[in-house]
Each structure stands twice: as structure tokens, then as C-alpha cells.
mmCIF file of C-alpha atoms and ligand atoms in Angstrom:
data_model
loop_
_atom_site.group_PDB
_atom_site.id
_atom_site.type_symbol
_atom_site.label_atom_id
_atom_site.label_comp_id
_atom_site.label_asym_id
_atom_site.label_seq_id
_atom_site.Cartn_x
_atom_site.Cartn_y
_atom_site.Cartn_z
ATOM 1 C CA UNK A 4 40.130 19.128 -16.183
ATOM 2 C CA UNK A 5 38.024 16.839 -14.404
ATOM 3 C CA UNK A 6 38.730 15.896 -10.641
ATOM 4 C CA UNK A 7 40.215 12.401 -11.105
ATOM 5 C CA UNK A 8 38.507 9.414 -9.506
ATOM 6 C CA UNK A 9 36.058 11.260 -7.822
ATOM 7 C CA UNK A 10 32.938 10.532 -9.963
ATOM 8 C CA UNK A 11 30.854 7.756 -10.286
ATOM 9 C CA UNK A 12 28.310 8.621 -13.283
ATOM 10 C CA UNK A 13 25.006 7.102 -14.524
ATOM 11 C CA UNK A 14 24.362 7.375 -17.967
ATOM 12 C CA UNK A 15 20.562 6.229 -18.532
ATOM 13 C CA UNK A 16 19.192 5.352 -21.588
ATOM 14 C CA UNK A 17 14.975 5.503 -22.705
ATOM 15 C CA UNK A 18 14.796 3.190 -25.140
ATOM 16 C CA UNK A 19 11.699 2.732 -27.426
ATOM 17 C CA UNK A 20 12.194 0.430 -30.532
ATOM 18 C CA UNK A 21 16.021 1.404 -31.421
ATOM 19 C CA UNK A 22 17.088 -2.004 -32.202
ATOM 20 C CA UNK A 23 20.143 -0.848 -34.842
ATOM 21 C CA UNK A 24 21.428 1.576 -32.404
ATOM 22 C CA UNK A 25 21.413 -0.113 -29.355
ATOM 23 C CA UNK A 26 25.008 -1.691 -29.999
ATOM 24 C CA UNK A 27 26.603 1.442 -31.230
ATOM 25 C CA UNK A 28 25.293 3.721 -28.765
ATOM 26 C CA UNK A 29 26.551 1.073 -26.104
ATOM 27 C CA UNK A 30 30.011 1.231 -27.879
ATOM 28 C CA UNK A 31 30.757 4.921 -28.644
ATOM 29 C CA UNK A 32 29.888 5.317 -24.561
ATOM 30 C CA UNK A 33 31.996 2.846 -23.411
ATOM 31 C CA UNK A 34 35.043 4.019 -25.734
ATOM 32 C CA UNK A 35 33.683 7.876 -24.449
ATOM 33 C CA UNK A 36 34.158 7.380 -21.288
ATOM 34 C CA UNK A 37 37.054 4.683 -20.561
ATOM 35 C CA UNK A 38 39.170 7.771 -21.839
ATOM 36 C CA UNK A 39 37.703 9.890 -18.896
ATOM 37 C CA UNK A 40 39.336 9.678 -15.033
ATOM 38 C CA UNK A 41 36.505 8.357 -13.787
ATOM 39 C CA UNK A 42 36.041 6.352 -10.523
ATOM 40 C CA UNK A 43 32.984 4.187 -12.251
ATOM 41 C CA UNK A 44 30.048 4.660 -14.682
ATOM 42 C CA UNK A 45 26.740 2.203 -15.061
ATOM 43 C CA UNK A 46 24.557 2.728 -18.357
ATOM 44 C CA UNK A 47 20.973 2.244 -17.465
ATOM 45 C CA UNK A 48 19.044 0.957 -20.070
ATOM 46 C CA UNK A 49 15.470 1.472 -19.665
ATOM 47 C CA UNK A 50 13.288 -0.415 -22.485
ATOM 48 C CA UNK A 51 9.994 1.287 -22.614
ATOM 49 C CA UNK A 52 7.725 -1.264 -23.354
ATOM 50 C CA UNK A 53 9.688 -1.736 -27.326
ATOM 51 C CA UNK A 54 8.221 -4.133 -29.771
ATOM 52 C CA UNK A 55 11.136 -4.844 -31.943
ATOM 53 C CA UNK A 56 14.269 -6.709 -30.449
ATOM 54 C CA UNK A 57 15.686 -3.487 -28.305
ATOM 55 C CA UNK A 58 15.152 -5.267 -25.405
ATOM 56 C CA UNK A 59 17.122 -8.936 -26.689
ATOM 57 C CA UNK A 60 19.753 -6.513 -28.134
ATOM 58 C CA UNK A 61 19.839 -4.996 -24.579
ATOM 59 C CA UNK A 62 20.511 -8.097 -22.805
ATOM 60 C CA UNK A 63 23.171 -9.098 -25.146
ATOM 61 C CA UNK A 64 25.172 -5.986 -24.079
ATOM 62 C CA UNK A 65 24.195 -6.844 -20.245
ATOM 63 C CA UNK A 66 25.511 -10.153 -21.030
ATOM 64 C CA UNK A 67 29.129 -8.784 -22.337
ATOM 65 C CA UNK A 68 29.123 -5.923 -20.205
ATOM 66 C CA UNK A 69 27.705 -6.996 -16.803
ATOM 67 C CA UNK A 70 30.129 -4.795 -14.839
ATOM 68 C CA UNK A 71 28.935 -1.713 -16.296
ATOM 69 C CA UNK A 72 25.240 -2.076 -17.755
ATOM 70 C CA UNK A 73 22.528 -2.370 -15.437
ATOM 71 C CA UNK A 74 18.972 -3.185 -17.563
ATOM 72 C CA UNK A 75 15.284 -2.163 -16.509
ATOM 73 C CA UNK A 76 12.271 -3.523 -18.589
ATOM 74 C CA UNK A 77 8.971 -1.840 -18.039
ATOM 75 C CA UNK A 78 5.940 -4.024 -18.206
ATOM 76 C CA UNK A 79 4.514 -1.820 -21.606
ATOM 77 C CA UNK A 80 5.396 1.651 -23.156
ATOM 78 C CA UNK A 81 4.783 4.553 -20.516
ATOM 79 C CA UNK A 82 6.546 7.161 -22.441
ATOM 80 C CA UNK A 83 10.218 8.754 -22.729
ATOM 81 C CA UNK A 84 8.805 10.825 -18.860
ATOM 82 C CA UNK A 85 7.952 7.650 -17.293
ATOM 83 C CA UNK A 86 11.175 5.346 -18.825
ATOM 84 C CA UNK A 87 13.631 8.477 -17.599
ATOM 85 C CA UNK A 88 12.418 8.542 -14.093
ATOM 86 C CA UNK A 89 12.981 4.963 -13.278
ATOM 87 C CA UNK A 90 16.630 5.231 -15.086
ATOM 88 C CA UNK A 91 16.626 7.521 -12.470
ATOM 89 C CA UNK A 92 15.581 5.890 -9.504
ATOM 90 C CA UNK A 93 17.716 3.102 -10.286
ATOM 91 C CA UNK A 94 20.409 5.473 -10.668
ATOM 92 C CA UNK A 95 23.883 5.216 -8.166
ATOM 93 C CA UNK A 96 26.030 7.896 -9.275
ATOM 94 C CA UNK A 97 26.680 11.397 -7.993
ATOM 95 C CA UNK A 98 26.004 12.883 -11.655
ATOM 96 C CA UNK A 99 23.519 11.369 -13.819
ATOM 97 C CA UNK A 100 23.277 11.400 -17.457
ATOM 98 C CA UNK A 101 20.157 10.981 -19.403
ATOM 99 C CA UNK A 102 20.777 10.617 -23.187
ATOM 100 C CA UNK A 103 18.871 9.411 -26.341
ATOM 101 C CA UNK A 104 19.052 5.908 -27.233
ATOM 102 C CA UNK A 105 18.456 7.021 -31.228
ATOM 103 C CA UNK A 106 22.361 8.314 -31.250
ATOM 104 C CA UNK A 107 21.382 11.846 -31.833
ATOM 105 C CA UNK A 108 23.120 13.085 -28.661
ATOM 106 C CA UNK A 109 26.965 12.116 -28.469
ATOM 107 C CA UNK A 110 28.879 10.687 -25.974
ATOM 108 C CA UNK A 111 31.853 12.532 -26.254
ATOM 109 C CA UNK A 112 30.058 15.423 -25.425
ATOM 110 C CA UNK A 113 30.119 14.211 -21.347
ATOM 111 C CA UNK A 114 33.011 14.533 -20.263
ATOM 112 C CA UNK A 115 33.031 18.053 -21.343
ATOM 113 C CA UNK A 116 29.948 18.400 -19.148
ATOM 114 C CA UNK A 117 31.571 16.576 -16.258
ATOM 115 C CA UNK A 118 34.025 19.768 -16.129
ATOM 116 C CA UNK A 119 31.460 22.158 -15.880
ATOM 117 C CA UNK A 120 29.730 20.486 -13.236
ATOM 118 C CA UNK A 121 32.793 20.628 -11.113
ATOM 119 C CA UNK A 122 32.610 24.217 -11.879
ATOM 120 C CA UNK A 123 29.707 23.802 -9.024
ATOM 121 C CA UNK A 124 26.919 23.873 -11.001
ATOM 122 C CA UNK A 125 23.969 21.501 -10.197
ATOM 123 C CA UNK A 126 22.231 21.042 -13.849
ATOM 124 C CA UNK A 127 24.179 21.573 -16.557
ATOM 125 C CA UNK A 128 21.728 22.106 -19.497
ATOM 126 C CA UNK A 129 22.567 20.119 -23.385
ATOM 127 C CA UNK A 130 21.684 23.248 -26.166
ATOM 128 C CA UNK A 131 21.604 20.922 -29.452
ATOM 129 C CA UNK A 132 23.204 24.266 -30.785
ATOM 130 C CA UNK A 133 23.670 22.833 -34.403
ATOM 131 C CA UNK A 134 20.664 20.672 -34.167
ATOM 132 C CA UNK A 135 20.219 18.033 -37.121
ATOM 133 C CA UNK A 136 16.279 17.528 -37.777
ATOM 134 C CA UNK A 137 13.745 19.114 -40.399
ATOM 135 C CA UNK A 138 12.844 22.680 -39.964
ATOM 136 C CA UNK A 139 9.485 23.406 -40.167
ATOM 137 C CA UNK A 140 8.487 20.189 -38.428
ATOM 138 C CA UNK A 141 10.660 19.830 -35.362
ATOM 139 C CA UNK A 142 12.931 23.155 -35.383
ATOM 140 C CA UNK A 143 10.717 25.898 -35.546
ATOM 141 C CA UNK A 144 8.086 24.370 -32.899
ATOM 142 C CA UNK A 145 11.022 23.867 -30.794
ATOM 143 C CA UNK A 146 12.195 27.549 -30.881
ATOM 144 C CA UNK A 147 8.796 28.741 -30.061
ATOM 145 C CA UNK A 148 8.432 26.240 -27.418
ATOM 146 C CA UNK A 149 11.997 27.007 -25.865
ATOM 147 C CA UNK A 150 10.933 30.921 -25.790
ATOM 148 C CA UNK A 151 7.688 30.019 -24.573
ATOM 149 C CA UNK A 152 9.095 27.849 -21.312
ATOM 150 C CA UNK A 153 11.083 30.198 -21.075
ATOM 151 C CA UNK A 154 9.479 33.022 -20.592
ATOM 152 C CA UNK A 155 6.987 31.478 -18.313
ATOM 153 C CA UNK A 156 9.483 29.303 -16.145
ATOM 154 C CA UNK A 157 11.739 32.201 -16.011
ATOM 155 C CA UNK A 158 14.286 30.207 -16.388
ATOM 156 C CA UNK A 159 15.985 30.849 -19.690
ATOM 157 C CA UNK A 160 17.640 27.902 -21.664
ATOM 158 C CA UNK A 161 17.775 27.482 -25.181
ATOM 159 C CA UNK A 162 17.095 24.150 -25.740
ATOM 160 C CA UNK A 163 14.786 22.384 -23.035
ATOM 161 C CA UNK A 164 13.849 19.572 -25.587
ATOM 162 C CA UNK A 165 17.616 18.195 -25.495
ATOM 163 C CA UNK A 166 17.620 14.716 -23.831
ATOM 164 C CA UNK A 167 21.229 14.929 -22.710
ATOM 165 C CA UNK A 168 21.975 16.786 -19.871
ATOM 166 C CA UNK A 169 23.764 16.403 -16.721
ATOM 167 C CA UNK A 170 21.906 15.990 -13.268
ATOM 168 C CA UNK A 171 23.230 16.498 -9.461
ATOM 169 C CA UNK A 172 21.574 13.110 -8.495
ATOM 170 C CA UNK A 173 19.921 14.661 -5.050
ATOM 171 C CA UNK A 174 18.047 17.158 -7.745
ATOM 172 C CA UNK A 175 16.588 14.386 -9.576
ATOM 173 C CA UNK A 176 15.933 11.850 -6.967
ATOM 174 C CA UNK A 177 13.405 14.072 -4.769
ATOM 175 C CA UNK A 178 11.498 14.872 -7.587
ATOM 176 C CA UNK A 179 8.562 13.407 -8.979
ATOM 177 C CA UNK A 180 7.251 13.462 -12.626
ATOM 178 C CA UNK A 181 4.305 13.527 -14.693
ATOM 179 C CA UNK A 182 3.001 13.429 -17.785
ATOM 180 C CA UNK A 183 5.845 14.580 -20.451
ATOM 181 C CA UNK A 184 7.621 16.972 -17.692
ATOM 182 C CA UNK A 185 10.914 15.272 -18.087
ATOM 183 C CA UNK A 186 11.639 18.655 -20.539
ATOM 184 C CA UNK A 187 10.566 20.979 -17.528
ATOM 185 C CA UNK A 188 13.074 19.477 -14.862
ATOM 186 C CA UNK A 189 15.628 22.038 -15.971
ATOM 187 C CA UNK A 190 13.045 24.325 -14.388
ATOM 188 C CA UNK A 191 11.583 22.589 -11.810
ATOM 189 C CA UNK A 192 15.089 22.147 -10.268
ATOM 190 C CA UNK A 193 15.724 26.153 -10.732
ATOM 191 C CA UNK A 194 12.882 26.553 -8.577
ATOM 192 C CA UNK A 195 13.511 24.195 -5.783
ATOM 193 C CA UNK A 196 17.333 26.127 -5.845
ATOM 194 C CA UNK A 197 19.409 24.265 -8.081
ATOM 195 C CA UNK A 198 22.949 26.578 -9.970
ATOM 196 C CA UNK A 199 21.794 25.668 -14.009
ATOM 197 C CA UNK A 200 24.226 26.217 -16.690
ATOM 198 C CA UNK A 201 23.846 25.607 -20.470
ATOM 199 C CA UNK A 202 26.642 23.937 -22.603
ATOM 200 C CA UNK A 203 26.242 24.165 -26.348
ATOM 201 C CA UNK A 204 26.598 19.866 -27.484
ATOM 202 C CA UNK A 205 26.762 17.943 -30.855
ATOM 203 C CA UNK A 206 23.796 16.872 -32.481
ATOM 204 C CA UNK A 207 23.691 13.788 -35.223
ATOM 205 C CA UNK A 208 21.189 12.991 -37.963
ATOM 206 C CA UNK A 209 19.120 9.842 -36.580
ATOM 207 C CA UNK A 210 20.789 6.758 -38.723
ATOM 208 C CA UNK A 211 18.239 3.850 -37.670
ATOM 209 C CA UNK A 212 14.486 3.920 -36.852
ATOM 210 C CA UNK A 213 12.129 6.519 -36.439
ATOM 211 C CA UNK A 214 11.259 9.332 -34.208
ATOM 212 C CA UNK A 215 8.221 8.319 -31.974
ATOM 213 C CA UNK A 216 7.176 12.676 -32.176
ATOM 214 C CA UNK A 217 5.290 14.373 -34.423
ATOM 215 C CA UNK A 218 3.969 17.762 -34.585
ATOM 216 C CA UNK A 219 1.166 17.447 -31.985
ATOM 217 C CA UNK A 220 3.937 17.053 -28.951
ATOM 218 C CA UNK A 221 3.848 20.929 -29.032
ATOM 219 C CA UNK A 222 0.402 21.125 -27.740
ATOM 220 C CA UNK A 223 1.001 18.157 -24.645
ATOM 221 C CA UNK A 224 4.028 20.212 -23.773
ATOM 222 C CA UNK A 225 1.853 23.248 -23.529
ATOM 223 C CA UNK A 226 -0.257 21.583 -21.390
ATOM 224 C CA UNK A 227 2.190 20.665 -19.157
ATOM 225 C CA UNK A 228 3.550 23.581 -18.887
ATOM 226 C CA UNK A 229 0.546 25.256 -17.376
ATOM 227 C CA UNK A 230 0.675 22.228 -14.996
ATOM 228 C CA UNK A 231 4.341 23.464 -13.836
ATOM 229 C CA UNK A 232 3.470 27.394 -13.903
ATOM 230 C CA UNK A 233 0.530 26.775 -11.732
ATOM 231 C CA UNK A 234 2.360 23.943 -9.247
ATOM 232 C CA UNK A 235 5.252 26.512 -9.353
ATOM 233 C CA UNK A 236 3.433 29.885 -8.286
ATOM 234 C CA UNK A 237 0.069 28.639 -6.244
ATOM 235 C CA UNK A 238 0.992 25.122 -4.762
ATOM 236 C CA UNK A 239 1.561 26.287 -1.776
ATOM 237 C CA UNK A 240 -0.385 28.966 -1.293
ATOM 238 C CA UNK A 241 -3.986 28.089 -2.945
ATOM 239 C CA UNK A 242 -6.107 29.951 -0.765
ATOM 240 C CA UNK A 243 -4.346 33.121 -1.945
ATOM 241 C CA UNK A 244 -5.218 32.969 -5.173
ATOM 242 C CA UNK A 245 -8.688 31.566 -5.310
ATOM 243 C CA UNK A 246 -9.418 33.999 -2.224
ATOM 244 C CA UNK A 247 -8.444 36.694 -3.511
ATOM 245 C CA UNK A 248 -10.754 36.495 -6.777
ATOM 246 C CA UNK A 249 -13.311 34.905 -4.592
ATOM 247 C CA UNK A 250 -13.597 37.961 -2.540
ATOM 248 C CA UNK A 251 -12.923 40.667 -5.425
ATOM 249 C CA UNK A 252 -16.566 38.344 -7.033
ATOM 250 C CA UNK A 253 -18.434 38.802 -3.923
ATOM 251 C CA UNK A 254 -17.251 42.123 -3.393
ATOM 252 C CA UNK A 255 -19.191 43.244 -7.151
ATOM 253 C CA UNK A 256 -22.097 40.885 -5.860
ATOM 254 C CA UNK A 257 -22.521 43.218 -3.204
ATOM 255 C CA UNK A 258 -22.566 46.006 -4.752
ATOM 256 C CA UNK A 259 -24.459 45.343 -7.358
ATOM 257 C CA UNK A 260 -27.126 44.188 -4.924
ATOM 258 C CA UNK A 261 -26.898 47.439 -3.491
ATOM 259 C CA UNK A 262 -27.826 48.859 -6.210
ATOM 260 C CA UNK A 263 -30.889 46.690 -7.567
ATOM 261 C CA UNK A 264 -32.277 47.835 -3.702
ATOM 262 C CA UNK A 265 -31.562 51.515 -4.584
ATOM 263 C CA UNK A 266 -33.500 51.028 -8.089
ATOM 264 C CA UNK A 267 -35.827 49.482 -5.588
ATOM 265 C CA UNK A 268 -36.375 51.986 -2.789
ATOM 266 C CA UNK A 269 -36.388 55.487 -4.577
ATOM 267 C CA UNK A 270 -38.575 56.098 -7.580
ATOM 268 C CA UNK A 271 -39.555 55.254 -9.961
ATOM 269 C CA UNK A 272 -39.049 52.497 -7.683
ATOM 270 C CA UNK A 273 -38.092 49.713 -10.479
ATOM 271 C CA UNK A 274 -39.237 46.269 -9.950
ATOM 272 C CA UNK A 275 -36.115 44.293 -8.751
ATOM 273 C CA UNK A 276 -36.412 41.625 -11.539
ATOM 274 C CA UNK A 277 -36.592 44.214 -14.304
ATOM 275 C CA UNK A 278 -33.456 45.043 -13.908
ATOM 276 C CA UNK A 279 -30.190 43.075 -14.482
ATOM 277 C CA UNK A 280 -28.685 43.859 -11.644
ATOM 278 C CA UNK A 281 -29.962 41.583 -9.062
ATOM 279 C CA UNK A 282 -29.015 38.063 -11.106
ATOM 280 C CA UNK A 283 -25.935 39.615 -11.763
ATOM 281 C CA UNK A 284 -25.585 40.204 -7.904
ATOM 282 C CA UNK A 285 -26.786 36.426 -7.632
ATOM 283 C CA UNK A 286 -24.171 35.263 -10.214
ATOM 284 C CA UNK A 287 -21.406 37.416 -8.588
ATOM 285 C CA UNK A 288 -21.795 35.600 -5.126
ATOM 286 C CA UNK A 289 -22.381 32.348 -5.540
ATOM 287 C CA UNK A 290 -19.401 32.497 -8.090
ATOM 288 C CA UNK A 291 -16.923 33.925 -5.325
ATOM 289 C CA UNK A 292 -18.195 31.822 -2.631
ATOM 290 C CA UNK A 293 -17.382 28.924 -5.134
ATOM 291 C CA UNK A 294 -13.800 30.522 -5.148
ATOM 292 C CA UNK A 295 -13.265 30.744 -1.582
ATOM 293 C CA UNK A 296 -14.397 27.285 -1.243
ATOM 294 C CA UNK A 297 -12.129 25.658 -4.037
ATOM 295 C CA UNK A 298 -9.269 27.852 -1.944
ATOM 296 C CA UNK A 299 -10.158 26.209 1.775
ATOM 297 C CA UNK A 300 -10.310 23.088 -0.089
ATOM 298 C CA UNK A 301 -6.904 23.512 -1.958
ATOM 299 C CA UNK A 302 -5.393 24.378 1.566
ATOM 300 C CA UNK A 303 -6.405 21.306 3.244
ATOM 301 C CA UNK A 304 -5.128 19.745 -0.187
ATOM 302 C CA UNK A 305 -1.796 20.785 0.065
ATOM 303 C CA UNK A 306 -1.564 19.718 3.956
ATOM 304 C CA UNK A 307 -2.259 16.687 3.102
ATOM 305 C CA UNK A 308 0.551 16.432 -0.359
ATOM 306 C CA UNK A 309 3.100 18.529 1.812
ATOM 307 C CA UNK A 310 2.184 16.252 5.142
ATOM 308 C CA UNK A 311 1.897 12.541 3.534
ATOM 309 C CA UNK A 312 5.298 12.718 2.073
ATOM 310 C CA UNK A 313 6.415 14.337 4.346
ATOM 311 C CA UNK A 314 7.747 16.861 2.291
ATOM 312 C CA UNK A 315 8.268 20.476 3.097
ATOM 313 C CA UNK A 316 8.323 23.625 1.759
ATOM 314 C CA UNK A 317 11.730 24.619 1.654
ATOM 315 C CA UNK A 318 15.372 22.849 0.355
ATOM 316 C CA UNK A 319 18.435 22.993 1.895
ATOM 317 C CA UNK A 320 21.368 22.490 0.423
ATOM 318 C CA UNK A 321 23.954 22.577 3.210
ATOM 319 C CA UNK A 322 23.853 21.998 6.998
ATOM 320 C CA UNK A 323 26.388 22.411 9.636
ATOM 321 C CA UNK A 324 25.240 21.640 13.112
ATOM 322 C CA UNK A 325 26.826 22.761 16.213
ATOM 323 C CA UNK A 326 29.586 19.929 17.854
ATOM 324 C CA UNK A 327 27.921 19.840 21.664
HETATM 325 N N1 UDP B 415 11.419 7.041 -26.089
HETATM 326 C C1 UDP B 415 10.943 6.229 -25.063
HETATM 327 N N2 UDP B 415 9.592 6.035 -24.945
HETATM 328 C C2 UDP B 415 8.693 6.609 -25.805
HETATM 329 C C3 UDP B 415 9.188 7.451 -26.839
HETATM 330 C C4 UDP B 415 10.555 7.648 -26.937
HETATM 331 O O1 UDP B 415 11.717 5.703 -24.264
HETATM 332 O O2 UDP B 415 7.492 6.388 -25.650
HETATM 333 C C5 UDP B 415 12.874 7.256 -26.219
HETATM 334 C C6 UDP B 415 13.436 6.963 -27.598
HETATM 335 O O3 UDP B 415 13.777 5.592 -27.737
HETATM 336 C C7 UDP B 415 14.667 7.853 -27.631
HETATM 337 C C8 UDP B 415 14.239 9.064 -26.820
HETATM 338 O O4 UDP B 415 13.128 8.631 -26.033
HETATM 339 O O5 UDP B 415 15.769 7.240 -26.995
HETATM 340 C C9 UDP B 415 13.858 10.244 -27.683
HETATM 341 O O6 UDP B 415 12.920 9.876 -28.673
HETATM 342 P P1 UDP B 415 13.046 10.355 -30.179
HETATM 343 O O7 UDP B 415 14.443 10.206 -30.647
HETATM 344 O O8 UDP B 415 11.993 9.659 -30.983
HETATM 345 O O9 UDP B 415 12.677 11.888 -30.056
HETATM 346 P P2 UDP B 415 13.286 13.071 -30.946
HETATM 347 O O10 UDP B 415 14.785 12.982 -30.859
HETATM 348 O O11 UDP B 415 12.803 12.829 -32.335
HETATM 349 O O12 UDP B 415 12.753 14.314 -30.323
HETATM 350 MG MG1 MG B 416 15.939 11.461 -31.360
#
């Protein structure tokens, strides 16, 4: 059961060309959740930029719904990332909602979620469990890239590609997001502490339009992800990583050097340039000195990203201060 009256949710909708749905997906929330004990809801529709009449369709719903629909037009498309986070920013409620404007994901499927996140959990993951698109092309890639995340986020969920999930909006509204890392925040919000749960959800067959992927979305999200596992283990701590190869370089420099002078000093006394040893000394130490330096500089780097914002490098969830 959900605590009655004590949520006020944000729903938030990309939308990218998906004229036909626009209507029913505005409908089958509305009838969704007016059946929930709700104190309030908003549905934030974000038009990314669409060239077909998503956005006229929009306003029409704005325009019968004013009370509940709150509408966002981007200047041109910046992609499903980009269209998410300012649903996001815009967002007012206490749990917020992304979901695809295409109908795949199903409304009924929130207030389900709703009860697990008043099981305490911060994130509570979508797993399109029963998931309606073509194998080869989208299914498979998905599974590898889902084991893939996983295993290098170490945080394990089945289905990071699912659009709906359900958001604690403090874990959303710190963050920041680039490039097509709206699929990582599952992650990214492990790390910085958030309780993650995964809740298998009802997938549909898109009716209207097209899907704006193909095939080559696997590679971007790989790229990303070595974006997040490097942010994730050497943000703050640059120095220790460079350093330490930078010195482990320069150590080998060294002692290969040594050893070109032994060749050098006791017979048969080989010519220093006859032997490799010596440029690969040379090579060794201006290569780790290059690594130490790209470390210094990467500390004064993150000074100035932790500094700026002033950000820092912890989270705290709770705080009770002493009554003086
Ligand atoms: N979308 C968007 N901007 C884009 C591409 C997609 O806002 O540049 C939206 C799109 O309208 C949909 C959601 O992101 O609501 C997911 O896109 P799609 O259904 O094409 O992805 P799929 O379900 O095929 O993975
Ligand atoms: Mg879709």
C-alpha cells in the first residue's frame, strides 16, 4: 500500500517525433494515476527538438490539462540524455518518473513502484522483463550491454536501457549528465550512496512511429561507459593513478640506463648507441615524467571541478545537529 497523500510525483516525458502517441500516453497516465492516493502529480513533457506535430499535440494536452502538464520545448534535438535532464530540473516532486513517450513503458506499472520506494529505497530500477522488440537487433546487444555495465559499474541490474524508473528527486537533481549517460544514473547514484532496487515492469510493442536507435548505440554506450568507470574510480584521486605508472616508467628508465653504462664501463666496453638500451632508457623517462605531469595536472584539475561548484567529495544523507 502506498502512504496516502504523501507524494507528489513527476512523471517526465522525452519526446522526439511521437505525434500518434502523445494523446494516449497523456491519457492512460492520467487514468493510471487518478486511481493512486496521491497528494499531486505534473507530467513533464520535454519535446526534443521534434519535427512532426509532437510539440502542437503537446500543447493541446497543456491546454486541457493545465493543472497537471507542465511543457518544456528545447530550441533543437539534443538527445533522449539532454531532454531527460531538463524534465528533471524542472521537476517538483519528491519521486520522479522518467518514462518513454513511444508507449512502450506502461503507466500502470507506477504505482507499483511507488510502493517499493516507500519500502526506503532511493532508485527503484524498471527490468523490461518480457521486453517486446526484435532479437538480434535490440535484445541481444542489450543483454551484453546490461552484463557488461554491470560488471564494470558493479552495480548489477538487469535492464539499464529501461526508460522508466523511479528517482529520489535529491539523487537526480545534484547530478549532472553527459553524453548518453542517462542509462548509467542507476549507477552513478549507487556510487554517490543511493539503496537501488529492481522491479520487473510491462513492456508494449511500439504502435506509432519509429525508434530513433539502431545498432550502433551499443558502441556510444561503450564509450560512455569508460567515461563513468574512469570518473567513478580516479576522479578524485588522479595523481594516484598516473603517478603510480609514471614512477613504475621511470623506475625501468633507470635501470635500463644503468645498464647501457655497465655495457659501457666493463669490456668489451660496448658503444652506448649500439645497444638498445639507452633509447629505451630515454623512452622510459620522458614517458613517466609525462605521467607524473598529466597526474599534478589532473590534481589541480579536480580542485578546481570539486572547488567551482562547490561540490565535495562525500554525500550525506542525514544530519542531526546538536539543539544548543
Ligand atoms: N527521444 C528523445 N530524443 C532523441 C531520441 C529519443 O527525446 O533524440 C525519446 C523518444 O521520443 C522516446 C524515448 O526517447 O520517448 C526513447 O526512444 P525510443 O523509443 O526511440 O528508444 P527505444 O525504445 O527504441 O530504445
Ligand atoms: Mg521505445
Amino acid at each position: 500500500m502506498i502512504k496516502e497523500d504523501t507524494h507528489f510525483i513527476s512523471i517526465v516525458v522525452p519526446v522526439y517525433n511521437e505525434e500518434e502517441s502523445l494523446p494516449l500516453l497523456h491519457q492512460q497516465i492520467t487514468q493510471a494515476l487518478s486511481a493512486l492516493p496521491l497528494a499531486g502529480y505534473e507530467i513533464i513533457f520535454v519535446d526534443d527538438g521534434s519535427t512532426d506535430q509532437s510539440y502542437a499535440q503537446a500543447q493541446r494536452l497543456y491546454e486541457e490539462d493545465a493543472q497537471h502538464v507542465h511543457l518544456i520545448k528545447l530550441r533543437r534535438n539534443f538527445g533522449q540524455t539532454a531532454a531527460m535532464a531538463a524534465g528533471f530540473h524542472a521537476a517538483q516532486g519528491d519521486i520522479i518518473f522518467p518514462i518513454d513517450a513511444d508507449l512502450q513503458n506502461d503507466p500502470n506499472d507506477i504505482g507499483r513502484m511507488i510502493e517499493k520506494m516507500d519500502e526506503g529505497y532511493d532508485v527503484v530500477s524498471g527490468w523490461r522483463a518480457d521486453r517486446k522488440d526484435k532479437f538480434l537487433s535490440r535484445r541481444l546487444p542489450s543483454i551484453l550491454a546490461n552484463q557488461l555495465i554491470s560488471t564494470i559499474t558493479g552495480v548489477h541490474l538487469h535492464d539499464y536501457g529501461c526508460t522508466l524508473k523511479a528517482y529520489h528527486r535529491d539523487v537526480v537533481q545534484q547530478m549532472r549528465f553527459y553524453g548518453e549517460m542517462h542509462r548509467f544514473l542507476p549507477a552513478l547514484a549507487s556510487w554517490s550512496g543511493a539503496t537501488i532496487t529492481e522491479l520487473p515492469v510491462n513492456h508494449r510493442e511500439r504502435q506509432f512511429g519509429t525508434s530513433k536507435y539502431g545498432i550502433s548505440r551499443t558502441l556510444r554506450v561503450v564509450l560512455d561507459l569508460l567515461t563513468v568507470k574512469f570518473l567513478l574510480s580516479y576522479a578524485t584521486r588522479p595523481m594516484q593513478v598516473f603517478g603510480k605508472f609514471g614512477i613504475i616508467m621511470m623506475a625501468l628508465g633507470v635501470g635500463s640506463g644503468l645498464f647501457s653504462l655497465v655495457q659501457k664501463v666493463f669490456p668489451p666496453h660496448q658503444d652506448v648507441t649500439a645497444s638498445p638500451w639507452m633509447y629505451i632508457c630515454i623512452f622510459l623517462m620522458l614517458g613517466g615524467l609525462q605521467l607524473l605531469s598529466i597526474g599534478l595536472l589532473g590534481e589541480i584539475n579536480i580542485r578546481t571541478y570539486f572547488e567551482s561548484q562547490g561540490k565535495t567529495i562525500y554525500n550525506i544523507r542525514e544530519e542531526k545537529k546538536p539543539v544548543r
